[in-house]
Short mmCIF file of C-alpha atoms and ligand atoms in Angstrom, two decimals:
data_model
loop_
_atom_site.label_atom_id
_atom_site.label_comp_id
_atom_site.label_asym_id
_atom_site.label_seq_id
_atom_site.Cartn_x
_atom_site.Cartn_y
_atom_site.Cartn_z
CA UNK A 70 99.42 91.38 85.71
CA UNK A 71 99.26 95.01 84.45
CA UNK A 72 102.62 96.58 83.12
CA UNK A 73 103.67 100.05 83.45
CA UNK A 74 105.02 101.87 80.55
CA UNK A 75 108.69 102.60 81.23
CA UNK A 76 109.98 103.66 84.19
CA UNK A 77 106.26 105.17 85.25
CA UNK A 78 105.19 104.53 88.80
CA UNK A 79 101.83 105.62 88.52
CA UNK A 80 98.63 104.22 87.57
CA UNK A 81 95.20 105.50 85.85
CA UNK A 82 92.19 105.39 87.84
CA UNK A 83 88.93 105.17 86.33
CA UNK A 84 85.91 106.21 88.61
CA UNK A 85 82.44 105.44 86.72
CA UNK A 86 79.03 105.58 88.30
CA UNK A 87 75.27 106.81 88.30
CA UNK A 88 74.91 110.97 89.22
CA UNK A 89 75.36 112.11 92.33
CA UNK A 90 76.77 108.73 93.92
CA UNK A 91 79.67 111.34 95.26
CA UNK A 92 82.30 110.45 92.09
CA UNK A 93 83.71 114.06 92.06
CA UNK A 94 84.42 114.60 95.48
CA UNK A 95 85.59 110.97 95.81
CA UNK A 96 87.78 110.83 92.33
CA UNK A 97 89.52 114.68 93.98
CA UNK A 98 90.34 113.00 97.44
CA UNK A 99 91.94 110.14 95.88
CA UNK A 100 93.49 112.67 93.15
CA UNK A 101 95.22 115.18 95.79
CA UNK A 102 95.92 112.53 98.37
CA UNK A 103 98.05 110.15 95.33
CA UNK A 104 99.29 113.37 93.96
CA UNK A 105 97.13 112.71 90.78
CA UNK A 106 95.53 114.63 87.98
CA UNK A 107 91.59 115.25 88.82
CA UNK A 108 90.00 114.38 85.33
CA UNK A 109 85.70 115.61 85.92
CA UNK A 110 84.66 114.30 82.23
CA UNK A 111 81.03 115.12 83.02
CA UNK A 112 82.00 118.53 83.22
CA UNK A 113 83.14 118.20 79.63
CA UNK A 114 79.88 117.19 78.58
CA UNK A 115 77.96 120.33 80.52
CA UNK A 116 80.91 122.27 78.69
CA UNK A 117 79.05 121.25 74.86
CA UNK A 118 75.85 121.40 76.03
CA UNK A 119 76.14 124.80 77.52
CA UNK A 120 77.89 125.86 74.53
CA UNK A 121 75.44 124.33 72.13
CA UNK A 122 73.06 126.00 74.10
CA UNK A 123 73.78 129.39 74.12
CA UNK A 124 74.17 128.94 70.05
CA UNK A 125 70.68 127.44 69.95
CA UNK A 126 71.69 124.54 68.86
CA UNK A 127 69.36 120.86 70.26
CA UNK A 128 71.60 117.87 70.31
CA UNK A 129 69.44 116.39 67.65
CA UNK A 130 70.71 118.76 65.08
CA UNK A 131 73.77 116.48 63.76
CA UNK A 132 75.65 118.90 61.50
CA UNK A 133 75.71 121.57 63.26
CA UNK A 134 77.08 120.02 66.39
CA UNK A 135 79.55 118.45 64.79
CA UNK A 136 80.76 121.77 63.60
CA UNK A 137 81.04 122.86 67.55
CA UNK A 138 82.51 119.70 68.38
CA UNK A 139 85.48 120.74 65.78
CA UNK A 140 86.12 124.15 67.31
CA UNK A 141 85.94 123.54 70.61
CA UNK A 142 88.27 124.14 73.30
CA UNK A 143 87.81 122.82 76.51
CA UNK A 144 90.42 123.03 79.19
CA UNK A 145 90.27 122.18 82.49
CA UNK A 146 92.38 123.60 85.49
CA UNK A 147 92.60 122.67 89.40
CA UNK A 148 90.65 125.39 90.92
CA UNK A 149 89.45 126.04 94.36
CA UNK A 150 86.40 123.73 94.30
CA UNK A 151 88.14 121.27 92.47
CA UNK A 152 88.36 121.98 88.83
CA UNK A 153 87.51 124.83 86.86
CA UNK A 154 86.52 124.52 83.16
CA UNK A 155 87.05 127.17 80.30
CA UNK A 156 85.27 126.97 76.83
CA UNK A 157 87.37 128.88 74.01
CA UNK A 158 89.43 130.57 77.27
CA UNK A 159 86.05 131.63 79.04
CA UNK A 160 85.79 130.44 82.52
CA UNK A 161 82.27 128.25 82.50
CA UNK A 162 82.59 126.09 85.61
CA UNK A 163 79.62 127.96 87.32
CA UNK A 164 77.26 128.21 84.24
CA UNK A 165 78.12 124.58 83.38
CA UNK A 166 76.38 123.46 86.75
CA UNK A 167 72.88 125.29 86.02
CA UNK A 168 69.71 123.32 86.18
CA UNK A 169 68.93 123.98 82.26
CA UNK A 170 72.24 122.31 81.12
CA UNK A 171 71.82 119.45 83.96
CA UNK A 172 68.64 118.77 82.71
CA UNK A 173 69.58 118.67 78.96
CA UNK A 174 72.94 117.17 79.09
CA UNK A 175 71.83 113.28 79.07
CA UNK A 176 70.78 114.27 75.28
CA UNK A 177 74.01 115.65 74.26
CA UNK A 178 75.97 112.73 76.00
CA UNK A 179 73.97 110.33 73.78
CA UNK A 180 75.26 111.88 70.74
CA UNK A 181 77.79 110.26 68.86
CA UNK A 182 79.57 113.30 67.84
CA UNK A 183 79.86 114.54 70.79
CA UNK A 184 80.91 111.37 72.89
CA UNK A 185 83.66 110.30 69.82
CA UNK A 186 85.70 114.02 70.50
CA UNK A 187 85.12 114.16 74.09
CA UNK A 188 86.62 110.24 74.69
CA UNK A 189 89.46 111.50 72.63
CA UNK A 190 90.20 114.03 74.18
CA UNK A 191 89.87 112.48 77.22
CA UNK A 192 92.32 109.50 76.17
CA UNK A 193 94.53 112.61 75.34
CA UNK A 194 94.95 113.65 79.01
CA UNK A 195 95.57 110.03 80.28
CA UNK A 196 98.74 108.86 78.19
CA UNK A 197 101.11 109.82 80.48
CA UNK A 198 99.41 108.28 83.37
CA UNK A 199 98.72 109.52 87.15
CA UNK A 200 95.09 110.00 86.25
CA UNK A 201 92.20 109.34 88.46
CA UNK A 202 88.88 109.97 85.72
CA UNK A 203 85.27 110.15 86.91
CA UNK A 204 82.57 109.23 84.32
CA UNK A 205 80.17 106.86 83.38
CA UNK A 206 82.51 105.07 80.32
CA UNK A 207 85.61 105.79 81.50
CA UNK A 208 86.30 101.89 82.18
CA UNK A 209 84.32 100.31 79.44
CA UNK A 210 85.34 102.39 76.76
CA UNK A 211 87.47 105.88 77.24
CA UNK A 212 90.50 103.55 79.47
CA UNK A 213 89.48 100.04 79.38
CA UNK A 214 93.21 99.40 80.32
CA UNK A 215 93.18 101.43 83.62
CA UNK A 216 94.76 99.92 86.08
CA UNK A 217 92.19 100.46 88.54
CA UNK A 218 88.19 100.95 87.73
CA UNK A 219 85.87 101.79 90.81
CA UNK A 220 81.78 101.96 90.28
CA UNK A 221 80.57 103.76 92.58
CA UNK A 222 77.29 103.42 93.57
CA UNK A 223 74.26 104.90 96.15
CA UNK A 224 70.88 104.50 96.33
CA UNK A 225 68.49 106.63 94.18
CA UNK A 226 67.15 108.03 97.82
CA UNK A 227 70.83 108.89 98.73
CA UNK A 228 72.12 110.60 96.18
CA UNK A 229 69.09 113.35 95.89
CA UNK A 230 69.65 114.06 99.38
CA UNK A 231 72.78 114.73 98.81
CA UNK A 232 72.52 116.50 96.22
CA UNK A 233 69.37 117.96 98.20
CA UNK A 234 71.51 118.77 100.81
CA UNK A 235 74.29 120.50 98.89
CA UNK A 236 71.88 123.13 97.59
CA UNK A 237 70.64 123.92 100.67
CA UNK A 238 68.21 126.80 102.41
CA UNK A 239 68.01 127.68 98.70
CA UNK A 240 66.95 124.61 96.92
CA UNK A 241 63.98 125.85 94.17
CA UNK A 242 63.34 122.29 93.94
CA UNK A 243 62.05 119.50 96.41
CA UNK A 244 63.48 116.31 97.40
CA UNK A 245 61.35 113.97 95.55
CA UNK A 246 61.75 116.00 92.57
CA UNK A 247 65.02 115.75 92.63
CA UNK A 248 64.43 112.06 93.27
CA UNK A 249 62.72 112.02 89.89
CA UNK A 250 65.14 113.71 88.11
CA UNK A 251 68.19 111.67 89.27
CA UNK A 252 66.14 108.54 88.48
CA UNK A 253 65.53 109.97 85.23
CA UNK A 254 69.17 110.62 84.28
CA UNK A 255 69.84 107.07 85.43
CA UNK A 256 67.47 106.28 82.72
CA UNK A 257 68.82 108.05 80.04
CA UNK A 258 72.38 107.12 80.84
CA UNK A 259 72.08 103.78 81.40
CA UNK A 260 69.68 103.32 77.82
CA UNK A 261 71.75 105.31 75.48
CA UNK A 262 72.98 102.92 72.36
CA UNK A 263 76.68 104.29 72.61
CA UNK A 264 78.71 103.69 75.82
CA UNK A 265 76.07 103.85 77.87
CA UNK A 266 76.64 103.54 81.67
CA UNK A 267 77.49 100.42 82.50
CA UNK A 268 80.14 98.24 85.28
CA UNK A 269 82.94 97.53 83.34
CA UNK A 270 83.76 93.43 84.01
CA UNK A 271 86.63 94.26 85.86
CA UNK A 272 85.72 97.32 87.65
CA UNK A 273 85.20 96.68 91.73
CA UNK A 274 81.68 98.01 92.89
CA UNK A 275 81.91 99.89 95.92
CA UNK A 276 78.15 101.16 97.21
CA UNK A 277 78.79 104.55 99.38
CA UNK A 278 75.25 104.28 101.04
CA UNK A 279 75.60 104.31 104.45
CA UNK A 280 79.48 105.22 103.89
CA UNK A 281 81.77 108.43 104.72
CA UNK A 282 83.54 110.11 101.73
CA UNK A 283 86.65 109.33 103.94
CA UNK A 284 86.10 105.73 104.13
CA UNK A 285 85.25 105.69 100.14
CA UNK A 286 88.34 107.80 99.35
CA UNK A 287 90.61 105.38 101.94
CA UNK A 288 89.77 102.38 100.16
CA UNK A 289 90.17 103.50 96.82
CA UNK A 290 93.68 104.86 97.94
CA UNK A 291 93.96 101.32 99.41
CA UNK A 292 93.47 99.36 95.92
CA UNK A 293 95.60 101.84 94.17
CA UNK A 294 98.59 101.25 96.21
CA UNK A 295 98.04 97.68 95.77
CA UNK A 296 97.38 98.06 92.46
CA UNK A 297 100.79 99.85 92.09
CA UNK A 298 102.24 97.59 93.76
CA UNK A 299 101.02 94.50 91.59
CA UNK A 300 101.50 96.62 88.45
CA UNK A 301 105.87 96.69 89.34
O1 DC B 488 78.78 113.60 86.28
P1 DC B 488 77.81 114.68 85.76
O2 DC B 488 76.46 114.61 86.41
O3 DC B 488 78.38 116.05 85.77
O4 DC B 488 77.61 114.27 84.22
C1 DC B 488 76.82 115.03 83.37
C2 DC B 488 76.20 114.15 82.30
O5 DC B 488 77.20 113.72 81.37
C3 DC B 488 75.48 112.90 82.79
O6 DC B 488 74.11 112.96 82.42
C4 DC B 488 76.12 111.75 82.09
C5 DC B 488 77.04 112.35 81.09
N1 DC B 488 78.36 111.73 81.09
C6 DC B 488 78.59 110.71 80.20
O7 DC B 488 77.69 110.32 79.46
N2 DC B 488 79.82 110.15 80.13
C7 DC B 488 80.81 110.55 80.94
N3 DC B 488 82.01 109.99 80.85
C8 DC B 488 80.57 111.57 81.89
C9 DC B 488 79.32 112.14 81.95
#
């Protein structure tokens, strides 16, 4: 049975899964209805790639991405939409969602570098519990000891029309590129050599085809209370 540190009644809650299976919106829910920190570590990963970006720098060039990855400052707040991100105290969280970084930030994820300062940062944010984390490694390798680890999955098909829908009337792309492109990050993500995305052992798959956001988010709420509860 898990232990809480010290008098702590709260839990972490890793949230892990393939884009666009609806971790963000899910891991938020679950975040504002426990009263929990909203942790978006994908968003930390658009953060270096936009920032490498706009420096010209390709996540192949090792030394000089280390050098960002030792400067950087990435901070991230509970905005309106969820959570905004700043980069050295600029607000990125719109920039960090463009279709250039979404499209390069499998390669920048797959660097070591970058992966080793981002998991320890994001162990950083965790220690004092009351967490819920979406990711891809955040229950095999950035909190293997969270008390609770969701992977959350959809269909390829799904998740680009969701994502198709969210862009709407102005989508500059079409569904079955998108398609392509999802199935494509899925590729990358799931081949990488370091943490790539996998379920951890004792993570509990929930697939949200076919599923409301409510009726993901109410049975994740569900296995954290009983989670707390085991955890006393
Ligand atoms: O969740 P997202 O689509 O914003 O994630 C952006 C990219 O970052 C995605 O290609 C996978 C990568 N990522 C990762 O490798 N590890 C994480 N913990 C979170 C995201």
């Amino acid at each position: 049975m898990a232990q809480l540190d010290g008098d702590s009644d709260r839990i972490n809650i890793a949230i892990d899964g393939p884009a666009g299976a609806g971790k963000s919106t899910v891991a938020r829910l679950v975040a504002g209805q426990l009263g929990y920190v909203y942790i978006d570590t994908g968003a930390m990963y658009r953060a270096v790639t936009f920032s490498a970006q706009r420096l010209s720098i390709s996540a192949e060039q090792h030394e000089p991405l280390s050098q960002l990855m030792q400067s950087i400052r990435i901070e991230l707040e509970p905005g309106e939409r969820g959570q905004s991100v700043f980069v050295n105290g600029e607000d990125v969280t719109d920039k960090i969602r463009s279709r250039e970084v979404t499209v390069q930030v499998s390669y920048f994820a797959a660097s070591g570098v970058v992966r080793s300062v981002l998991s320890r940062m994001q162990r950083d944010l965790a220690v004092r519990k009351g967490v819920v984390m979406d990711g891809r490694d955040i229950g095999t390798h950035v909190l293997p000891n969270a008390e609770l680890k969701i992977f959350l999955t959809a269909s390829v098909r799904d998740r680009a029309l969701r994502r198709f829908n969210e862009l709407g009337d102005n989508a500059a792309i079409t569904l079955d590129q998108l398609e392509s492109e999802i199935a494509e990050r899925d590729r990358l993500d799931e081949g990488r050599e370091i943490s790539p995305l996998i379920r951890a052992t004792d993570a509990i798959e929930l697939d949200s085809s076919g599923m409301t956001i409510e009726e993901v988010v109410s049975s994740i709420v569900q296995l954290s209370r009983t989670k707390l509860a085991e955890a006393k």
